[in-house]
Amino acid sequence: MFRRTDPPDCTIVWEGRELPARAGESLAVALLAAGITTFRETPVTGAARGPLCLMGACFDCLVQVEEAQNMQACLVPVTPGLRAQMQHGARGFVEDAA
Amino acid sequence: MKKALVIGGGLHGLSTALHLARTPGWQVTLLERRHVGRHSSGVNAGGVRRLGRALPEIALSVIAAEMWHGIEALVGDDCGFRATGQVKVAESAADIAKNEARVAQVRALGWTHEEVVDQAEVRRLLPAVSPHVVGAIVTRDDGSADPMRTVMAFRRAAEQAGVVIHEGVAVTGLERTAEGTIRVATDHQMFEAERVANCAGAWAPDLAALAGETIPCGTKASMMIVTERLPPFVDPTVGCSSRSLSFKQTAAGTVVIGGGHQGRNDKATETSTVLFGSLAHAARIAAEIFPCVAQARIVRSWTGTEARPPDDMPVIGESRSLPGLFHSFGFSGHGFQLSPAAGAAVAELMARGATNLPVAAFNQDRFTVPA
Amino acid sequence: MSVADEWTAEGAAKPPVAETTDVLVLGAGPAGMAAATEARAHGMRVLVLDENGAPGGQVHRAVEARLAKGAVEKRDAKDDQDKDGAKLAAAFRASGANYRPNATLWAVEPEGKVFWSEGGAARSIQAERLILCAGATERPLPIPGWTLPGVMSVGAAQIALKTGGLVPEGAVWLAGQGPLLWLYAVQALAKGGKIAGIIDLSPPGGLQRARPHLLRALKAPEYLWRGLVWQRQVKRTVRVIPARELRAEGEGRLARILVDGVAHPADLLLLHDGVVPNTQVTRAIAGLTHGWDPVQRCWRPGLDLWGNTAVPGVMVAGDSAGIGGARAAALSGRIAALEAARALGRITTDERDGRAGPLRLLRDRQLAPRLFLDAMFPPLPEAAIPDETILCRCEEVTAGRVRQAVALGCLGANQTKAFTRAGMGPCQGRICGPSVHGVIAAARGVEGGEVDPFRTRFPTKPLTLGELAALAG
């Protein structure tokens, strides 16, 4: 799908799995470079989705970053050790807030 | 066939036109300056609420509630109406006292739809509500509907009943003819009718003025917020005893938040603008009553333009300066629920000159200063 | 302390935000950078909000980082674009504008009150003058199956290339039409990428439609020349299949494409159908008028010669005013800043006219080929979109459902929204807007200009209820 032309310089954790990344690139780019295309499941039908535009417009690359849900992966810069996971459907409620 | 003209393609205009067109002997034309449902009719919160009505409005609201429960028979569509209840939460002992006094007052008039509930019951009805909420008033078979879907349903029903709708036609003048009919000038052709309804919402007082009548009336621009989809967490529509809130989760999971926080109207350009400094209060109250929504994202906010007489109650009655012209406007942001019944009342007034429906309290004579 | 000390674009720590500013610029692409730089040159306080982490916008995305690596010096297929970007970014950095990266504007109120979010907190400022330089977005190319993971836009792949050095490899297909598609192919191949093939969906007769505009286009022949060179270069190594129908298929992810019924294995499909002005913010401002561009079938804000909109104090520059490319955008940014300087009394009308004259001539030359290019690549017809195709990706609304809503009496997108929820998801119609609009127009049998533009609503970018609540003090 995609091949990196610059070597990775750190790792991130996606769905509990370590992936190579470059600090400062967007989380979406790091995931695509690792061959990941499914970022989320839609709230309407549960269909699998990945990024369309990578420029903050489409809201199709929504993921959970640390505790924050529905984050646009294309606007989240990679920092070493960043933990992220798929967004399953609509935002859920965080326990302590309810 | 007698001719009638309805000015204004909002929900009240459509409902009036629908009821009059179903009255034998009337041929109805509706004029709308922009398009049907352009202003507050299409964008309001869709509350179908008797709960907390001003006392003079209760009787009409109770009749409207019955009509909402049979709305499909009336317009051929369920309008997205769901009788999920309305709840007005109390946040303090003072709120509880206020609630009890209010319900006692309503019951004394013979109405039983409002009910005081305790903290356990409000928690059962609203599991996600903040722990500081201590009680509520409830109307269990109130609910909410989908405003634009309702507008479209009334439009289709009206057209099926024979109403001819002209969109993009603005009224420029009203005058009495020698034959006793009313001639209505527009930016397109001229119309003539025996009866005319003024359902022009925020612009209705200007029409009244064209007919030589001054009715005191300002405007409202109630602001609304809608969030992204959330998991289902609340069924009833929720208000607040001593703060301005209207809060409901739609079937899609989005949360619609309002409560009468005011934006800015510009009647001349027919636009209204959200003011976020003020809207922030709605967000704050919502997040205090339902803390689970604090992290939810707002996807849109909006406001619609609506007429508001000084006492926040509608004007329904025949013009004093131009007989044959009937006003129906000024619903002040709570006319959505009333629309099926108000339209029936105005149609009767136009056709028969009288109605048994309880609208006498809304006559514009209430603003006439005694000599 | 001088104004420049207080308003600096240099510091690593973010400078504080004052309660007022003379000029607020939205976007740090070519138009925004040039506008901010010019405005600073006339002593105005300038605040620049940009959603990205570094200046450059789309065209010059990550130009500074690539410059630092030396990639820009190599002068590969990108000709002078990166050089322009590096120059603009350097001048912008040195200008003394208060530059806020990762800052998302979400509302503009009457009288210039602007709201944005930065680092999870909402903020606001009062601006005398707004210059909105929101750039362009790709026109959607909805085909059956385009919501499958593995289907992206060509612009997205170009961003992955510029910011992450990602090149295509394996069963990667490009499909659609327009200059950006060919440019990306050239850039990807130059970096060692591999492309399985290009599905050329451009309607036939492009040259015939464009020919009347050829003479004018030849005022800036390098644009046309470059386009031809790109195509020839790509066609040497990549198979190009002219086609009319395209579908994407797969179970939970793209697996194959069907080109006029013929299947090809695919693990990445990149779609493109040109770019349109980003009018998300301007359409949400009450009273700001827009006009319909019948050739490119899109809305543009109504502007005077200087970039003033119908709303006093609100200006638009760059591609968000109409597609003209990066160089024209930078020039229009400068012209708008000169007008802002005049409006705020920093220069006289004569000074403005004197300085803007040469900029206008340069811009006219940059815009010379647009009519030719626009006629050459009209957007693909919305009437041909199959009913099953999802238009609104957020709410999963198909073309068929939008057409049904039109049959029920909906005249425009603001009404189909209520019926179908098309355009009511988090993207607020950013992606589906043009195609929903086009499908409605086609279903009604009228020109796009006859259909009400999709209203957008502030906040034009989602913020949390908690963020907004914090503004209640």
Coordinates of C-alpha atoms in Angstrom, one line a residue, chain C residues 135-140 273-280 282-283 289-302 318-324 370 374 377-380 382 430 433-435 437-438 441 447-454:
Chain C
G135 CA -7.7 27.3 0.8
A136 CA -9.4 24.6 -1.2
T137 CA -10.7 21.1 -0.6
E138 CA -10.9 18.2 -3.0
R139 CA -14.2 17.8 -4.7
P140 CA -15.6 14.4 -3.6
D273 CA -12.0 15.2 -9.2
G274 CA -10.4 18.5 -8.9
V275 CA -10.6 21.0 -6.1
V276 CA -13.2 23.6 -4.9
P277 CA -13.0 26.7 -2.7
N278 CA -13.3 25.9 1.0
T279 CA -16.3 28.0 1.9
Q280 CA -17.1 26.3 5.2
T282 CA -17.8 32.0 4.8
R283 CA -21.1 30.2 4.3
T289 CA -23.1 36.3 -0.1
H290 CA -21.8 33.6 -2.5
G291 CA -22.1 33.2 -6.3
W292 CA -22.4 30.1 -8.3
D293 CA -19.6 29.1 -10.7
P294 CA -21.4 27.3 -13.5
V295 CA -18.3 25.8 -15.1
Q296 CA -16.6 24.3 -12.0
R297 CA -20.1 23.9 -10.4
C298 CA -19.2 25.3 -7.0
W299 CA -19.9 28.3 -4.8
R300 CA -17.5 31.2 -4.3
P301 CA -17.8 34.1 -1.9
G302 CA -18.9 37.3 -3.6
G318 CA -6.5 32.7 -2.0
D319 CA -8.2 29.5 -3.3
S320 CA -11.1 29.9 -0.9
A321 CA -12.2 32.8 -3.1
G322 CA -11.9 30.7 -6.3
I323 CA -9.3 28.2 -7.5
G324 CA -6.2 30.1 -8.8
R370 CA -7.8 29.0 -15.3
D374 CA -11.7 24.8 -15.8
F377 CA -11.8 19.4 -16.5
P378 CA -15.5 20.0 -15.6
P379 CA -16.6 18.1 -12.6
L380 CA -18.0 14.6 -13.2
E382 CA -23.7 14.0 -10.5
R430 CA -17.5 19.4 4.1
G433 CA -21.7 19.2 0.2
P434 CA -20.8 19.5 -3.5
S435 CA -22.2 16.1 -4.4
H437 CA -25.9 19.8 -4.0
G438 CA -25.2 18.5 -7.5
A441 CA -29.9 20.1 -8.8
E447 CA -28.7 24.5 -12.6
G448 CA -26.7 24.3 -9.4
G449 CA -27.1 28.0 -8.8
E450 CA -30.8 27.6 -8.5
V451 CA -30.4 25.4 -5.4
D452 CA -29.8 27.1 -2.1
P453 CA -26.2 26.7 -0.9
F454 CA -25.7 24.2 1.9

